[in-house]
PDB file of C-alpha atoms in Angstrom:
ATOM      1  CA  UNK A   1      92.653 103.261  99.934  1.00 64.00           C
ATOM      2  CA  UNK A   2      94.374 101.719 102.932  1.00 76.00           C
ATOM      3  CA  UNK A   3      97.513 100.600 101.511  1.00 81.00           C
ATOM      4  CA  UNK A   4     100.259 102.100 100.052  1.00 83.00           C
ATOM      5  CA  UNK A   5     103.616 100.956  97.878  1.00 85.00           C
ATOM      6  CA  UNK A   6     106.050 103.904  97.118  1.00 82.00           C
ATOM      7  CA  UNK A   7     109.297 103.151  95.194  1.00 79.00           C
ATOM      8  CA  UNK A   8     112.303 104.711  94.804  1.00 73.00           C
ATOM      9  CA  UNK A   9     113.040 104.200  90.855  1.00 72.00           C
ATOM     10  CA  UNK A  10     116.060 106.459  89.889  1.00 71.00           C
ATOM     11  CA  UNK A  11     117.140 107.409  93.679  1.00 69.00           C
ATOM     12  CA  UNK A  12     116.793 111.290  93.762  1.00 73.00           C
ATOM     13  CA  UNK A  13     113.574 111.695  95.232  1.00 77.00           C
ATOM     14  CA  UNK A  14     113.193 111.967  98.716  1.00 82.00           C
ATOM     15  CA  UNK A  15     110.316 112.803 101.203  1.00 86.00           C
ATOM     16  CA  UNK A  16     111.137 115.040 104.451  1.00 86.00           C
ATOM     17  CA  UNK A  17     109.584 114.016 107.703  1.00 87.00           C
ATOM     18  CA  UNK A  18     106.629 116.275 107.156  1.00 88.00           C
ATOM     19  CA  UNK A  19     105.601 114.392 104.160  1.00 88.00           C
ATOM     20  CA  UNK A  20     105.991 110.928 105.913  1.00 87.00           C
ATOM     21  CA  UNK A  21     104.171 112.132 108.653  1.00 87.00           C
ATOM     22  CA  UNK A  22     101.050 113.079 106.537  1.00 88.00           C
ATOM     23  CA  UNK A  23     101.143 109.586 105.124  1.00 88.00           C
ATOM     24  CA  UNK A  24     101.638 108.258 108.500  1.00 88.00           C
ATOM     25  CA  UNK A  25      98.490 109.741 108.947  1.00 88.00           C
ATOM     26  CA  UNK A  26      96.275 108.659 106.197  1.00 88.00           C
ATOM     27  CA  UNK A  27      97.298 105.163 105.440  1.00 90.00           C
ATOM     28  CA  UNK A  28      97.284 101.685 107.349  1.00 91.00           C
ATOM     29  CA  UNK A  29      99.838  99.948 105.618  1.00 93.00           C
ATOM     30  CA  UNK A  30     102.597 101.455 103.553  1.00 92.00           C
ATOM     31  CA  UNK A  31     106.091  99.813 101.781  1.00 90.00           C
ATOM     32  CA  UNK A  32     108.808 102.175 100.904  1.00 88.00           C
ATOM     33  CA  UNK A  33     112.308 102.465  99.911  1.00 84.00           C
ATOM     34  CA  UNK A  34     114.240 103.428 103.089  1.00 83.00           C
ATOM     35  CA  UNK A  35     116.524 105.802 100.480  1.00 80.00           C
ATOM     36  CA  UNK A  36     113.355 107.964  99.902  1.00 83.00           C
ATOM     37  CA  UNK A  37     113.939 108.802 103.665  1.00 83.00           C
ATOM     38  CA  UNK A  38     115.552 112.491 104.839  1.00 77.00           C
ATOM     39  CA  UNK A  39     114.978 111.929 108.138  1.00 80.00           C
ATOM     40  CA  UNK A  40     112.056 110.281 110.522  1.00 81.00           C
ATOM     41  CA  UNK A  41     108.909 112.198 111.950  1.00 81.00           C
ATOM     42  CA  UNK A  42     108.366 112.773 115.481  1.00 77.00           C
ATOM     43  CA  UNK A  43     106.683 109.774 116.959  1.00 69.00           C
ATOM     44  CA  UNK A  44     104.386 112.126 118.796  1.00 72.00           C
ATOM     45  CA  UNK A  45     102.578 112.771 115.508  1.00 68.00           C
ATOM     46  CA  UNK A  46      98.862 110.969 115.378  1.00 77.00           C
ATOM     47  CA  UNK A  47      99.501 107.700 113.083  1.00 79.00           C
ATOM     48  CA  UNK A  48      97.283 105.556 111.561  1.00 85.00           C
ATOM     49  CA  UNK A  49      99.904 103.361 110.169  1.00 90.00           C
ATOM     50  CA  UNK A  50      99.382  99.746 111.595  1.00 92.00           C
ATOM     51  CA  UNK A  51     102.199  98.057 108.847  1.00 94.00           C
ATOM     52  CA  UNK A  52     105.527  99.306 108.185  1.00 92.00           C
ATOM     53  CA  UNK A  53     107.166  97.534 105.484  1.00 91.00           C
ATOM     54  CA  UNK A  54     110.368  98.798 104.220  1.00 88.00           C
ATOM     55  CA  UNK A  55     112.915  98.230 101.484  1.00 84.00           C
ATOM     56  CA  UNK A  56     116.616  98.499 103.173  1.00 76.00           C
ATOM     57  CA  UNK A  57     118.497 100.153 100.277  1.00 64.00           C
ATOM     58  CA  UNK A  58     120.567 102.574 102.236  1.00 62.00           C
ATOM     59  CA  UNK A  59     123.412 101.652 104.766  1.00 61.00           C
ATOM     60  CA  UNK A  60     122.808 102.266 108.460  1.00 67.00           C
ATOM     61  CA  UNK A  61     119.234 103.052 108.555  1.00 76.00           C
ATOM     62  CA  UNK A  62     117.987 100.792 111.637  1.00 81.00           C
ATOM     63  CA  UNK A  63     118.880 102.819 114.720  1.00 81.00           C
ATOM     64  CA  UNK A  64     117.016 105.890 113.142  1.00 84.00           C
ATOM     65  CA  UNK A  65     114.279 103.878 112.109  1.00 85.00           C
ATOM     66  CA  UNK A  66     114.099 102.173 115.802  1.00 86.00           C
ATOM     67  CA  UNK A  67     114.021 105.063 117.805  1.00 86.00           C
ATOM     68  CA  UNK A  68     111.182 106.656 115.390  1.00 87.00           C
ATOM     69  CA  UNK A  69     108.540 103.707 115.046  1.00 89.00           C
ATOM     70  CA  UNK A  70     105.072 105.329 114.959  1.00 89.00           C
ATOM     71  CA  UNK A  71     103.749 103.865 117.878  1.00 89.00           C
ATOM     72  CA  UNK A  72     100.783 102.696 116.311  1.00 91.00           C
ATOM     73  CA  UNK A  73     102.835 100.441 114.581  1.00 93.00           C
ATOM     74  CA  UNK A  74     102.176  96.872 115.163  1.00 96.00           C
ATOM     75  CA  UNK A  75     103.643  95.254 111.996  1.00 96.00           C
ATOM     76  CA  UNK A  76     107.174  95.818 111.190  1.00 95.00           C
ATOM     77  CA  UNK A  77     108.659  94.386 107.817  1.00 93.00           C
ATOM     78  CA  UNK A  78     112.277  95.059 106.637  1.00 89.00           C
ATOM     79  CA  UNK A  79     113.300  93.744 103.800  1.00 87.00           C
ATOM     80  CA  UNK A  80     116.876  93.989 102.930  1.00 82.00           C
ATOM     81  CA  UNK A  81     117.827  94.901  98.926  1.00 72.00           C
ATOM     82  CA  UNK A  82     119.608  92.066  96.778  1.00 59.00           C
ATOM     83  CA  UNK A  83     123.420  92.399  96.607  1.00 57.00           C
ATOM     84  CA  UNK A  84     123.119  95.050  99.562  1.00 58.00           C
ATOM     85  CA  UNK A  85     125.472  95.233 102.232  1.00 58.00           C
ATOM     86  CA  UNK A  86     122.904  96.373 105.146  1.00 60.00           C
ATOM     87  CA  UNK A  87     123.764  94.630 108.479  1.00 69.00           C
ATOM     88  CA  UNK A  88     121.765  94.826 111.048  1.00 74.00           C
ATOM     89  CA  UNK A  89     123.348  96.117 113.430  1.00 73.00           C
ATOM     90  CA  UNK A  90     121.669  97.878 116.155  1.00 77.00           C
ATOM     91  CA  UNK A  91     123.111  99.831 119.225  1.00 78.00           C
ATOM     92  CA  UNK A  92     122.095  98.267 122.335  1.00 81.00           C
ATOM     93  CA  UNK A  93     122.926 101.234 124.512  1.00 83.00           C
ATOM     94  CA  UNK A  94     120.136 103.566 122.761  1.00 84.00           C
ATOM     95  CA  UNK A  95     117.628 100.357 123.559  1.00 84.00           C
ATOM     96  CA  UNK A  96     115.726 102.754 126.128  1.00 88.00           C
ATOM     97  CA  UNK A  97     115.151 105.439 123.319  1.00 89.00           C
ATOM     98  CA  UNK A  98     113.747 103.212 120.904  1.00 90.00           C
ATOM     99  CA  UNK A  99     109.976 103.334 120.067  1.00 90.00           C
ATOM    100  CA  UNK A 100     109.453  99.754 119.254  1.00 91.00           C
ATOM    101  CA  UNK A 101     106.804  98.863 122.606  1.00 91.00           C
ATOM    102  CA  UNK A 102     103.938  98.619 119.837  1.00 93.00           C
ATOM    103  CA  UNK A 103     105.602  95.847 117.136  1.00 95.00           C
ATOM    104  CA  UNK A 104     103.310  93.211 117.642  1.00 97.00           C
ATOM    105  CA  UNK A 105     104.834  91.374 114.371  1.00 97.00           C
ATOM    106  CA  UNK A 106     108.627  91.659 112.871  1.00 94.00           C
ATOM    107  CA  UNK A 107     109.353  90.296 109.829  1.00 93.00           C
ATOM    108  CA  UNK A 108     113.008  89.767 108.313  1.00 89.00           C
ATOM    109  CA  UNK A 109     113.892  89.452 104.541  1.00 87.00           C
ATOM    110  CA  UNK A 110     116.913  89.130 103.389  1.00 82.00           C
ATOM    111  CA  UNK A 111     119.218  89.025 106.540  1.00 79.00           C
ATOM    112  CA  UNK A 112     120.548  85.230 106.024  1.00 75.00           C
ATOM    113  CA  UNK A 113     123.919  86.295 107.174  1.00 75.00           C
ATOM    114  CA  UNK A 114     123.196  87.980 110.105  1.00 79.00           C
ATOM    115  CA  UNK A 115     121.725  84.914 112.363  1.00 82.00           C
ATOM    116  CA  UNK A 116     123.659  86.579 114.912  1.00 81.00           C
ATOM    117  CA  UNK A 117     122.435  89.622 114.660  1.00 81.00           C
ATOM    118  CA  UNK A 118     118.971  89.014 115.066  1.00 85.00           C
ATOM    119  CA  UNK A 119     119.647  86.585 118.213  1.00 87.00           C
ATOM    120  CA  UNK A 120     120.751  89.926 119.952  1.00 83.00           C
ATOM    121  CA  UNK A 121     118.156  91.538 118.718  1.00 83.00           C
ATOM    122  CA  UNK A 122     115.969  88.907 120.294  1.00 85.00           C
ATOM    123  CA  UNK A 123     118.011  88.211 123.449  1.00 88.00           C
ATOM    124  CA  UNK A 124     118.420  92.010 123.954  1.00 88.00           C
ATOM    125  CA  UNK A 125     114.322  92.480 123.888  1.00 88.00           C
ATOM    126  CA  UNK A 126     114.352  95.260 121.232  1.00 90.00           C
ATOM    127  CA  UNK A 127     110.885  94.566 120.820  1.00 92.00           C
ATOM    128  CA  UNK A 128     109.008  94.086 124.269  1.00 92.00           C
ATOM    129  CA  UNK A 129     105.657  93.171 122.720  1.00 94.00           C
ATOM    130  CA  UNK A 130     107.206  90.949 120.171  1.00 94.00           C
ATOM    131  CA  UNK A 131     104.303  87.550 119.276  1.00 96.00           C
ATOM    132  CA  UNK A 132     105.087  86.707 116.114  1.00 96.00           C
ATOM    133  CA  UNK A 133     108.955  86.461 114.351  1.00 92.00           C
ATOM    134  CA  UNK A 134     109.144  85.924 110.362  1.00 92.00           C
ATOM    135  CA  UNK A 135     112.501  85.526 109.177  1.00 88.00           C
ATOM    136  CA  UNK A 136     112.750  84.780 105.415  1.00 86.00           C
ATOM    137  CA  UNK A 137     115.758  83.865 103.679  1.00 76.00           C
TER     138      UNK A 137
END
């Protein structure tokens, strides 16, 4: 099994970093709730994961998820929860911490009102290897 679709139901589960990182490990592709998140494994951890794909159901997640992109990552979907009030908003000053050199392919859901936001993302080269933009509204 390559890919792998983990859902946060009734919000009290939650998977620490050594978890993630064993599934990090073991799967290609893998959607989750960004809620089921304690915190982020190291990035110095051997991934396998090519295809991030994550539900934004929690409030400030992005600069934690930046700065701890597996680098094997070359995929990177968020998809922002109906009738959430996620921004993305992004700290430009940390831009030399983040681990995002890999992301080959972003993909955007759900971020209609934040045009703005992901021009500065784009003007502000977040994502150096950056081919292919998907922005669905």
């Amino acid at each position: 099994m390559d890919e792998l679709l983990i859902r946060n139901l009734d919000s009290k589960q939650r998977l620490n970093p050594q978890d993630l990182a064993m599934l990090f490990e073991r799967f290609e592709a893998i959607e989750l709730d960004s809620s089921l998140i304690v915190d982020y494994p190291s990035t110095k951890n051997k991934a396998k994961l090519r295809a991030l794909s994550l539900r934004a159901d929690t409030h400030n997640f992005f600069i934690p998820l930046l700065l701890n992109v597996p680098s094997s990552v070359r995929t990177l979907t968020i998809k922002n929860a109906t009738f959430s009030s996620n921004n993305l908003i992004i700290d430009i000053a940390q831009k030399r911490k983040f681990n995002t050199g890999g992301v080959e392919t972003l993909e955007l859901e759900g971020f209609a009102d934040n045009l703005k936001q992901i021009w500065k993302v784009l003007q502000h080269d977040i994502f150096p290897a950056l081919r292919h933009l998907v922005i669905h509204f």
